[in-house]
Structures are given as C-alpha cells and as structure tokens.
Coordinates of C-alpha atoms and ligand atoms in Angstrom, one line a residue:
M125 CA -149.6 -153.8 3.3
K126 CA -147.5 -151.7 5.8
L127 CA -146.3 -152.5 9.2
S128 CA -144.0 -149.9 10.7
S129 CA -139.9 -150.9 11.3
G130 CA -139.5 -147.2 13.0
L131 CA -136.2 -146.7 11.3
G132 CA -137.0 -142.9 11.5
P133 CA -135.9 -140.1 8.5
R134 CA -135.4 -141.3 5.3
A135 CA -132.4 -140.4 3.4
Y136 CA -133.2 -141.7 -0.2
G137 CA -130.5 -142.8 -2.4
L138 CA -133.0 -145.5 -4.2
T139 CA -135.8 -144.2 -4.1
K140 CA -138.2 -145.2 -6.7
K141 CA -136.5 -148.5 -7.2
T142 CA -138.0 -152.0 -6.0
I143 CA -136.3 -154.8 -5.6
L144 CA -137.6 -157.8 -5.5
L145 CA -134.9 -159.5 -1.6
I146 CA -135.1 -163.3 -2.2
V147 CA -133.7 -165.1 0.4
T148 CA -133.0 -168.8 -0.3
G149 CA -131.7 -171.9 2.9
S150 CA -128.0 -171.0 4.5
I151 CA -127.4 -170.1 7.7
A152 CA -126.8 -166.4 6.7
A153 CA -129.7 -166.1 5.6
Y154 CA -130.0 -163.8 9.8
K155 CA -128.4 -161.3 8.1
A156 CA -130.7 -160.4 5.5
P157 CA -133.3 -158.3 7.8
E158 CA -129.7 -155.9 8.5
L159 CA -129.9 -155.7 4.1
I160 CA -133.2 -154.9 4.2
R161 CA -133.3 -152.4 6.9
L162 CA -130.6 -150.8 4.3
L163 CA -131.5 -151.4 2.2
V164 CA -135.4 -148.9 3.2
K165 CA -132.9 -146.5 4.9
D166 CA -131.9 -145.8 1.7
G167 CA -135.7 -145.4 0.3
A168 CA -135.9 -149.0 -1.4
R169 CA -138.8 -151.0 -2.3
V170 CA -138.1 -153.5 -2.1
I171 CA -140.5 -157.0 -2.2
P172 CA -138.8 -160.0 0.4
V173 CA -139.6 -163.6 -1.5
L174 CA -138.6 -166.3 1.7
T175 CA -137.9 -170.4 -0.3
K176 CA -138.4 -172.9 1.9
G177 CA -135.5 -173.3 2.7
G178 CA -135.1 -169.6 3.8
A179 CA -138.0 -169.9 5.9
Q180 CA -136.2 -172.8 8.5
F181 CA -133.8 -169.5 9.3
V182 CA -135.8 -166.0 9.6
T183 CA -139.5 -165.7 9.7
P184 CA -141.7 -163.3 6.6
L185 CA -142.3 -161.2 10.1
T186 CA -139.0 -160.2 10.6
L187 CA -138.3 -159.9 6.5
Q188 CA -142.3 -157.8 6.2
T189 CA -141.5 -155.9 9.5
L190 CA -139.0 -154.3 8.2
A191 CA -139.8 -153.6 4.4
E192 CA -143.2 -152.9 4.7
E193 CA -144.2 -155.1 2.5
K194 CA -145.8 -158.5 2.6
S195 CA -143.3 -161.4 2.0
Y196 CA -144.2 -163.5 -0.3
S197 CA -143.3 -167.4 0.0
D198 CA -145.8 -170.0 -1.4
L199 CA -146.1 -170.4 -5.4
F200 CA -149.9 -172.1 -5.0
S201 CA -151.8 -168.9 -2.6
L202 CA -154.8 -168.4 -4.2
T203 CA -154.8 -164.9 -2.1
D204 CA -150.8 -164.0 -3.3
E205 CA -152.1 -165.3 -7.0
A206 CA -155.1 -163.1 -6.7
E207 CA -153.2 -160.1 -5.1
M208 CA -150.1 -160.1 -7.1
G209 CA -148.9 -163.0 -9.5
H210 CA -145.3 -164.9 -9.3
I211 CA -145.2 -162.4 -12.8
K212 CA -146.1 -159.7 -11.8
L213 CA -143.6 -159.9 -9.3
S214 CA -140.4 -160.1 -11.3
R215 CA -141.9 -157.5 -13.9
I216 CA -142.4 -154.8 -10.4
A217 CA -138.8 -155.6 -10.4
D218 CA -135.8 -152.8 -11.5
L219 CA -133.6 -155.9 -9.2
V220 CA -133.4 -158.8 -8.5
V221 CA -130.7 -159.8 -5.5
I222 CA -130.4 -162.7 -4.2
A223 CA -128.8 -163.1 -0.8
P224 CA -128.5 -165.6 0.2
A225 CA -128.3 -168.5 -2.6
S226 CA -127.8 -171.2 -1.4
A227 CA -126.4 -173.9 -3.8
D228 CA -128.9 -175.4 -4.2
F229 CA -130.7 -172.2 -6.0
I230 CA -127.7 -171.5 -7.4
A231 CA -128.2 -175.0 -9.4
K232 CA -132.6 -174.6 -9.6
M233 CA -131.0 -171.0 -11.7
A234 CA -128.9 -172.7 -13.7
Y235 CA -131.0 -175.5 -14.7
G236 CA -134.4 -173.5 -15.3
L237 CA -136.1 -176.1 -12.3
G238 CA -139.5 -173.7 -11.5
D239 CA -140.3 -175.7 -8.4
D240 CA -141.4 -172.6 -5.4
L241 CA -141.8 -169.2 -6.4
A242 CA -139.2 -167.8 -5.4
S243 CA -137.4 -170.2 -8.7
T244 CA -140.4 -169.5 -10.4
L245 CA -139.9 -165.8 -11.0
L246 CA -136.8 -165.6 -11.3
L247 CA -137.7 -168.0 -14.5
A248 CA -139.8 -165.6 -15.6
N249 CA -137.1 -162.7 -14.5
K250 CA -136.1 -160.0 -17.6
K251 CA -135.0 -157.6 -15.1
P252 CA -130.7 -157.7 -13.9
V253 CA -130.0 -160.2 -10.8
L254 CA -127.7 -159.7 -8.3
C255 CA -126.7 -163.0 -5.9
A256 CA -124.7 -162.8 -2.8
P257 CA -124.0 -166.6 -2.9
A258 CA -123.4 -168.5 0.7
M259 CA -122.7 -171.9 1.0
N260 CA -119.3 -174.4 3.0
P261 CA -116.5 -173.8 1.3
Q262 CA -116.4 -177.1 -0.6
M263 CA -119.4 -176.3 -1.9
W264 CA -118.3 -173.5 -3.5
A265 CA -115.7 -175.7 -4.6
A266 CA -117.7 -178.1 -5.7
S267 CA -117.2 -178.7 -10.1
A268 CA -121.0 -178.7 -10.5
T269 CA -121.0 -175.8 -8.1
Q270 CA -118.9 -174.1 -10.4
D271 CA -120.3 -174.8 -14.0
N272 CA -123.9 -173.7 -12.5
I273 CA -121.4 -170.5 -11.9
K274 CA -120.0 -169.5 -14.8
S275 CA -122.7 -170.6 -16.9
L276 CA -125.1 -168.0 -14.8
T277 CA -122.3 -166.2 -15.7
K278 CA -122.9 -166.2 -19.4
R279 CA -126.2 -165.4 -18.9
G280 CA -125.5 -162.4 -17.0
V281 CA -126.6 -163.2 -13.9
N282 CA -124.2 -160.3 -11.0
W283 CA -122.1 -161.7 -7.7
V284 CA -120.9 -160.5 -5.0
G285 CA -119.2 -162.4 -2.7
P286 CA -118.7 -165.2 -1.2
V287 CA -116.0 -163.5 0.6
S288 CA -113.4 -165.8 2.0
G289 CA -113.9 -166.6 6.0
D290 CA -114.8 -168.8 8.7
V291 CA -118.0 -170.2 7.6
A292 CA -120.7 -171.2 10.3
C293 CA -119.4 -175.1 10.0
H294 CA -116.2 -174.1 11.3
E295 CA -114.3 -174.5 7.9
D296 CA -112.6 -172.0 6.9
G297 CA -112.5 -170.4 3.1
V298 CA -114.4 -168.7 0.6
G299 CA -117.8 -169.4 0.7
R300 CA -118.6 -167.1 3.6
M301 CA -121.5 -164.3 2.2
A302 CA -120.4 -161.2 1.4
E303 CA -121.8 -158.3 3.8
P304 CA -124.4 -156.5 4.1
T305 CA -123.2 -153.4 3.3
D306 CA -120.8 -154.6 1.0
I307 CA -124.5 -155.8 -0.6
F308 CA -125.6 -152.8 -0.9
A309 CA -123.2 -150.8 -1.5
A310 CA -123.2 -153.5 -4.9
I311 CA -126.9 -152.3 -5.5
K312 CA -126.1 -149.0 -4.3
S313 CA -123.8 -149.3 -8.0
H314 CA -125.7 -151.0 -10.4
F315 CA -128.2 -148.3 -10.8
T316 CA -125.3 -145.4 -10.2
A317 CA -123.7 -147.3 -12.7
S318 CA -127.7 -147.1 -15.1
S319 CA -128.3 -144.2 -14.1
I320 CA -124.9 -142.7 -15.7
L321 CA -124.6 -145.3 -19.2
K322 CA -129.0 -145.9 -19.3
N323 CA -129.7 -144.9 -23.4
K324 CA -125.2 -144.6 -23.5
K325 CA -124.6 -145.3 -27.0
V326 CA -121.4 -147.9 -27.3
I327 CA -119.5 -149.3 -29.8
I328 CA -117.6 -151.8 -29.2
T329 CA -115.3 -154.2 -32.2
A330 CA -114.6 -158.4 -30.2
G331 CA -113.4 -162.2 -31.5
P332 CA -110.0 -162.3 -34.6
T333 CA -111.3 -161.0 -38.5
V334 CA -110.7 -163.5 -41.1
E335 CA -108.9 -162.5 -43.7
A336 CA -110.1 -164.7 -46.6
I337 CA -106.8 -165.6 -49.0
D338 CA -109.0 -168.8 -51.3
P339 CA -112.5 -169.9 -51.1
V340 CA -110.8 -172.7 -49.3
R341 CA -107.7 -171.1 -47.4
F342 CA -107.4 -167.9 -45.3
M343 CA -105.5 -165.8 -42.4
S344 CA -106.2 -165.6 -38.3
N345 CA -104.9 -165.2 -35.1
H346 CA -107.2 -167.2 -31.7
S347 CA -108.7 -164.5 -30.4
S348 CA -112.2 -166.3 -29.2
G349 CA -113.9 -163.1 -28.2
K350 CA -114.6 -163.9 -24.8
Q351 CA -113.7 -160.2 -23.0
G352 CA -115.2 -157.8 -26.0
F353 CA -118.7 -160.2 -25.3
A354 CA -117.9 -159.7 -21.6
I355 CA -117.3 -156.2 -21.8
A356 CA -120.7 -155.7 -24.1
Q357 CA -122.7 -157.8 -21.9
A358 CA -121.4 -155.8 -18.2
L359 CA -122.2 -152.0 -20.5
A360 CA -125.6 -154.0 -21.8
L361 CA -126.8 -154.9 -18.5
A362 CA -126.1 -151.0 -16.4
G363 CA -128.2 -149.7 -19.5
A364 CA -126.1 -149.3 -22.2
D365 CA -127.3 -148.5 -25.7
V366 CA -125.0 -151.9 -27.4
T367 CA -124.0 -152.2 -30.6
L368 CA -121.3 -155.4 -30.9
I369 CA -119.2 -156.3 -33.9
H370 CA -117.5 -159.1 -33.7
G371 CA -115.6 -161.0 -36.2
P372 CA -115.9 -165.1 -36.5
V373 CA -116.6 -167.1 -32.8
C374 CA -118.3 -169.2 -30.7
L375 CA -120.1 -167.2 -28.9
N376 CA -124.0 -166.1 -28.2
P377 CA -123.7 -163.0 -27.0
S378 CA -126.4 -161.2 -24.4
P379 CA -129.8 -160.7 -25.2
R380 CA -129.2 -157.3 -23.5
I381 CA -127.0 -155.7 -26.3
K382 CA -128.8 -153.9 -29.0
K383 CA -126.9 -154.2 -31.2
T384 CA -124.3 -157.6 -33.0
I385 CA -122.7 -157.6 -36.2
A386 CA -121.7 -160.6 -36.6
V387 CA -118.2 -160.1 -40.6
T388 CA -115.6 -161.1 -40.9
S389 CA -112.6 -159.2 -42.2
A390 CA -111.3 -155.7 -41.3
L391 CA -112.8 -154.7 -43.9
E392 CA -116.5 -155.6 -42.8
M393 CA -114.7 -154.7 -39.5
Q394 CA -114.6 -151.2 -40.2
K395 CA -117.7 -150.8 -43.1
A396 CA -120.2 -151.9 -39.6
V397 CA -117.7 -149.5 -37.0
E398 CA -118.0 -146.4 -38.8
A399 CA -122.1 -147.1 -40.0
A400 CA -122.8 -148.4 -35.9
L401 CA -121.4 -143.8 -34.9
P402 CA -122.0 -142.0 -33.8
A403 CA -121.5 -143.1 -30.5
D404 CA -120.0 -141.8 -27.1
I405 CA -117.8 -145.0 -26.6
A406 CA -116.2 -146.9 -28.8
I407 CA -114.8 -149.8 -27.0
C408 CA -112.1 -152.3 -30.2
A409 CA -111.3 -155.4 -28.2
A410 CA -110.9 -157.2 -31.2
A411 CA -108.3 -158.6 -32.5
V412 CA -108.2 -157.6 -35.8
A413 CA -106.1 -158.8 -38.4
D414 CA -103.3 -155.8 -39.8
W415 CA -102.5 -157.4 -43.0
R416 CA -105.4 -158.9 -46.1
V417 CA -103.8 -160.6 -48.8
K418 CA -103.0 -158.0 -51.2
Q419 CA -104.3 -160.3 -54.1
T420 CA -107.8 -162.6 -53.0
Q421 CA -108.2 -165.4 -55.9
D422 CA -111.9 -166.3 -56.3
N423 CA -110.8 -169.7 -57.2
K424 CA -108.8 -173.1 -54.5
I425 CA -104.7 -171.8 -55.4
K426 CA -104.0 -175.3 -56.3
K427 CA -100.7 -177.1 -54.9
A428 CA -97.8 -176.4 -57.1
A429 CA -93.8 -177.4 -57.1
T430 CA -93.3 -174.0 -55.3
P431 CA -95.3 -173.0 -52.8
P432 CA -97.0 -169.7 -53.9
T433 CA -95.8 -166.1 -52.7
L434 CA -98.6 -164.3 -50.9
T435 CA -98.1 -159.6 -51.4
M436 CA -100.1 -158.6 -48.1
Q437 CA -101.1 -154.9 -47.9
E438 CA -102.1 -153.6 -44.5
N439 CA -105.4 -153.5 -42.8
P440 CA -107.4 -150.5 -41.9
D441 CA -106.9 -149.6 -38.1
I442 CA -110.1 -149.3 -36.7
L443 CA -108.9 -147.7 -33.9
L444 CA -106.8 -144.8 -34.8
S445 CA -109.9 -144.7 -37.7
L446 CA -111.9 -144.1 -35.3
A447 CA -109.7 -141.9 -32.1
T448 CA -109.5 -139.8 -35.2
H449 CA -112.5 -139.3 -36.5
K450 CA -114.7 -136.2 -37.4
K451 CA -117.4 -138.0 -35.4
R452 CA -114.8 -138.9 -32.4
P453 CA -116.4 -140.6 -29.2
K454 CA -115.5 -139.1 -26.7
L455 CA -113.7 -142.2 -24.7
V456 CA -111.8 -144.5 -27.0
I457 CA -110.4 -147.5 -25.2
G458 CA -108.3 -149.9 -26.9
F459 CA -106.3 -153.1 -26.3
A460 CA -103.3 -154.7 -26.6
A461 CA -101.8 -158.1 -26.7
E462 CA -98.3 -158.2 -26.5
T463 CA -95.6 -160.8 -26.1
E464 CA -92.9 -159.1 -24.3
K465 CA -91.9 -155.5 -22.6
L466 CA -95.1 -155.2 -22.1
E467 CA -95.5 -151.4 -20.4
K468 CA -93.2 -150.1 -22.7
H469 CA -95.5 -151.1 -26.3
A470 CA -98.3 -150.9 -24.3
A471 CA -97.2 -146.5 -23.5
A472 CA -95.9 -146.5 -26.9
K473 CA -99.8 -148.3 -28.4
L474 CA -102.0 -145.5 -26.0
T475 CA -99.7 -142.3 -28.1
R476 CA -100.1 -143.4 -30.9
K477 CA -103.3 -145.3 -31.9
K478 CA -104.5 -141.9 -30.4
C479 CA -106.6 -143.2 -27.5
D480 CA -107.8 -142.6 -24.6
W481 CA -107.2 -146.0 -22.6
L482 CA -105.3 -148.4 -23.2
L483 CA -106.1 -152.3 -21.9
A484 CA -103.6 -154.1 -21.9
N485 CA -101.9 -157.5 -22.2
D486 CA -99.5 -160.3 -21.4
V487 CA -101.2 -163.0 -24.2
A488 CA -98.1 -165.2 -23.6
K489 CA -99.0 -165.9 -20.3
H490 CA -102.7 -165.5 -20.0
A491 CA -103.9 -167.5 -23.8
F492 CA -106.4 -166.6 -26.1
G493 CA -109.5 -168.2 -25.2
A494 CA -108.7 -167.4 -20.9
D495 CA -111.2 -167.1 -18.9
H496 CA -109.1 -165.1 -16.7
N497 CA -107.1 -161.7 -17.7
Q498 CA -104.8 -159.5 -16.1
I499 CA -104.9 -156.7 -17.3
L500 CA -102.4 -153.4 -17.3
F501 CA -104.6 -150.3 -17.3
L502 CA -103.3 -146.9 -19.2
Q503 CA -104.8 -143.4 -19.2
K504 CA -104.0 -140.6 -21.5
G505 CA -101.7 -138.5 -18.9
K506 CA -101.6 -140.9 -16.4
K507 CA -99.3 -143.8 -14.4
P508 CA -100.0 -147.8 -15.8
V509 CA -101.9 -149.9 -13.1
S510 CA -102.3 -152.9 -12.9
W511 CA -104.9 -154.8 -13.1
K512 CA -104.5 -157.8 -10.3
E513 CA -105.8 -161.2 -12.4
M514 CA -109.9 -162.0 -12.6
S515 CA -112.2 -163.2 -14.6
K516 CA -112.5 -161.2 -17.8
Q517 CA -116.4 -161.0 -16.4
D518 CA -113.9 -158.9 -13.8
V519 CA -112.4 -157.0 -16.5
A520 CA -115.4 -156.1 -18.0
E521 CA -116.9 -154.6 -14.1
K522 CA -114.3 -152.2 -13.6
L523 CA -113.9 -151.9 -17.1
V524 CA -117.5 -150.4 -16.7
Q525 CA -116.8 -148.4 -12.9
A526 CA -114.2 -147.4 -14.2
I527 CA -116.5 -145.5 -17.4
T528 CA -119.4 -145.1 -14.6
T529 CA -116.6 -142.8 -13.3
F530 CA -115.6 -141.1 -15.4
F531 CA -119.4 -140.0 -17.2
K532 CA -120.0 -139.0 -13.6
Ligands
LIG279 O1 -101.4 -152.4 -32.9 P1 -102.7 -153.7 -32.8 O2 -102.4 -155.1 -33.6 O3 -102.0 -154.2 -31.4 O4 -103.3 -152.6 -31.6 C1 -104.9 -153.2 -30.8 C2 -105.9 -152.7 -31.3 O5 -106.3 -151.5 -31.8 C3 -106.7 -153.1 -30.1 O6 -107.1 -152.3 -29.7 C4 -107.3 -153.5 -31.7 O7 -108.7 -153.4 -31.8 C5 -106.7 -152.3 -33.1 N1 -106.5 -152.0 -33.9 C6 -107.6 -151.9 -35.2 N2 -107.8 -152.7 -36.5 C7 -106.2 -153.1 -36.8 C8 -105.8 -153.1 -35.7 C9 -105.5 -153.5 -34.8 O8 -109.0 -151.2 -35.2 N3 -106.5 -153.3 -38.3

C-alpha cells in the first residue's frame, strides 16, 4: 500500500535502511508520527507495528500515512499473515525501534512473552533493538523495571532516554521519552557506526587471569570482565568482527560476538591474542596478572612448619606487545586500574605501554565488579578528558563512538 505523506524532496541518509517501529501504549505515542516523518524524510523505509495500547493514543492510519507503509497490529490477521508474517517482519528490518516503550512492554520483552504481534516478532528477532522508554518516573525507578532494563541490556538492547522532565501525569523526574529528534539521532549514529565498523576486526581482552601455584591454589585479582564484555557487545552490535579473549568470569558473552576464547593464565591469553592477529583494533580491558609463580608445583604443596617461599616471574605485557608488534593494530587501547594519582599514573602508562588511548579508572572508588564506572580518557598528544560516572554499557557506547570517529 502506498499513501502519500506529501513531505516533498528527501535527503537520502537512511536510504535502503528498513526500520521496524513498534509503538506501544504510552501517551508519548503521540510523538511517533514525528519520528516517522524524520525517518522517512531521511530516506528510511519505516514499517509501523502498533500494540493495542499504542492504538489508544495514535491511529494506524496516521502511522501508515506518514510511513507510506501498511501498519501492522494483529497477530492473528489472516490477510496480514499471508502478506507479511510476523517472522518475516522481523527479518526484513535492519533495526527494530520501540518508541515509546511502555513499562509493560519492557517487562514483556524481559520475560520473553509473545501474546501480541509486537512481542512475538521481538521473540523471533535477531536484529539490533533500540528502545525509547516512556513512563511515569516512579514506574521507571521501580526495581522491577530496573531489573528488566538490566537484563535486556545484558542481552544487547540499546536505549535512548528516558530523560528528565515533566511527564503527562505532572510528576517530575526521569521517565519522559527522548524527543523524536534525539531518537532519530540515535538511529543515525547506530547506522553510521555500523557502516564504519562493519567487518573491522577487533581483539578484546577481558576479565582476570588466574596463575596457578599448585593444582589447588592460585593468584588472581577481582576483575569481573563486565567492562570488557560490554565493549565487546557494543562493538559486535555495531557490526565489528569481534574476538573476545577472556579469563575466568561469570558472564555469558552476547551471541553477536563472532569468536569467544576462554583462557586461564596470562601466558594463555598472550598466545590467544597472538593467534588472533592481524586486527584493526585491540582493546586490552583484561586485568592481566603482572606475575606468575616461577615454578608451578605438580602436587599440592603440603602445609609445613614454615610457609613456602614463592618465587615470582614477570608475565608478558600483552598490551605493550600488541602496541609494538610488527602486525600492530591501527588502534591500540589499554585500560589502567589505579588506586591513587590516577592522572599521573595513567599518563605515564600511556607512554610506557605505547598505546594510542588509555581508559583509566580509580578502582578504589569503583570496585571491581561494579555496574558503573568513571573513566579518565587519555589520547596520545591530547589533554585527558574526564567522563562522568555512567554504566559500563554507556562507557562501551561512548568508546564505540570515539572509535567510529577515529575511523571516519
Ligand atoms: O601495568 P598495568 O597492569 O596497570 O596496565 C594495565 C593495562 O595493561 C591493561 O590494559 C591491561 O590489560 C594491560 N596489561 C597487559 N599485560 C600485562 C599487564 C597488563 O596487557 N601483563
């Protein structure tokens, strides 16, 4: 079906991009037509999907007139299923956008329910998802909603907003949907990143290394791998060809990550990194043990009158070896975990490790394993920039943006 929106000549920034726009039951649904208008004007094909709740606030006719595409809402429609089944709807999209995403719909996504067209096609969906929540501030702050957001973030869902401001029920706080122009900008930056990073080969190290003392005992550190995994996921979502090499962690890597290699010791990590070269980008987020025991014992060291003396040996410096490698990736990024004099130590490390960028964090403030991080971002030849405290996923997004700009 072709209906005219009468928008006149188009710029073609999003040409050949198909966006499945799910509009759910929130008052902010009245802003969905404006989002469609911006996307269509930029050349995108927008296929609207309206939930029952969404249809209380905006009509299918409005959406399909602006999109110049049929609007879908019924899971059991014989004609719709014959024309374009719910599985096919999720297959033809390059990106699924949910704007507005109500608290109820977010909960459905988190629990994998499929009781209407929108939730069912999301279950069948393999494409990136960008979600723009909109709800009352108390509903947004509710532990149930926040737990759902966390679990969806882990599965790779991206977010834009919500923002702070007056909501329809006249309460103030975070819960208002991001403006259509901001959602449009997030969609554009998703596609910019994916065209620039598509197929770029990235090696990421994450988590701790574990150095055996004997078959029973070991030395390690408190690294959880959360930051490295978040970066690997964000880069994979942006289309990069990611190899994630990680020490022992309690995390599941996103299925979008092309290759995941689990290692234990620094020597094993070094070997895996070496085998993964060449690459365009290397990001060393792992907390590699600086030393290992010189002589690992084959049998358990027995308790004796005097404690054993362990002789240590230095581990290879993986970051330095990558930065000075004959197959050096074009962009080498390190992390620094410091407990004092963050800027001074980080600047010295950037020089010593010969890497291009360094993300320094104060682990005395943000303990290993936390969900948030605060980064001091150092680039060779530039003044350090302090990033505000944010989630590890947001740090990953910010880093992906910086990498995208670097390769532009
Ligand atoms: O020297 P330090 O361990 O503080 O350096 C931190 C950075 O160096 C991190 O990016 C870490 O992954 C990397 N590193 C490494 N190999 C080591 C020690 C640290 O790659 N043996």
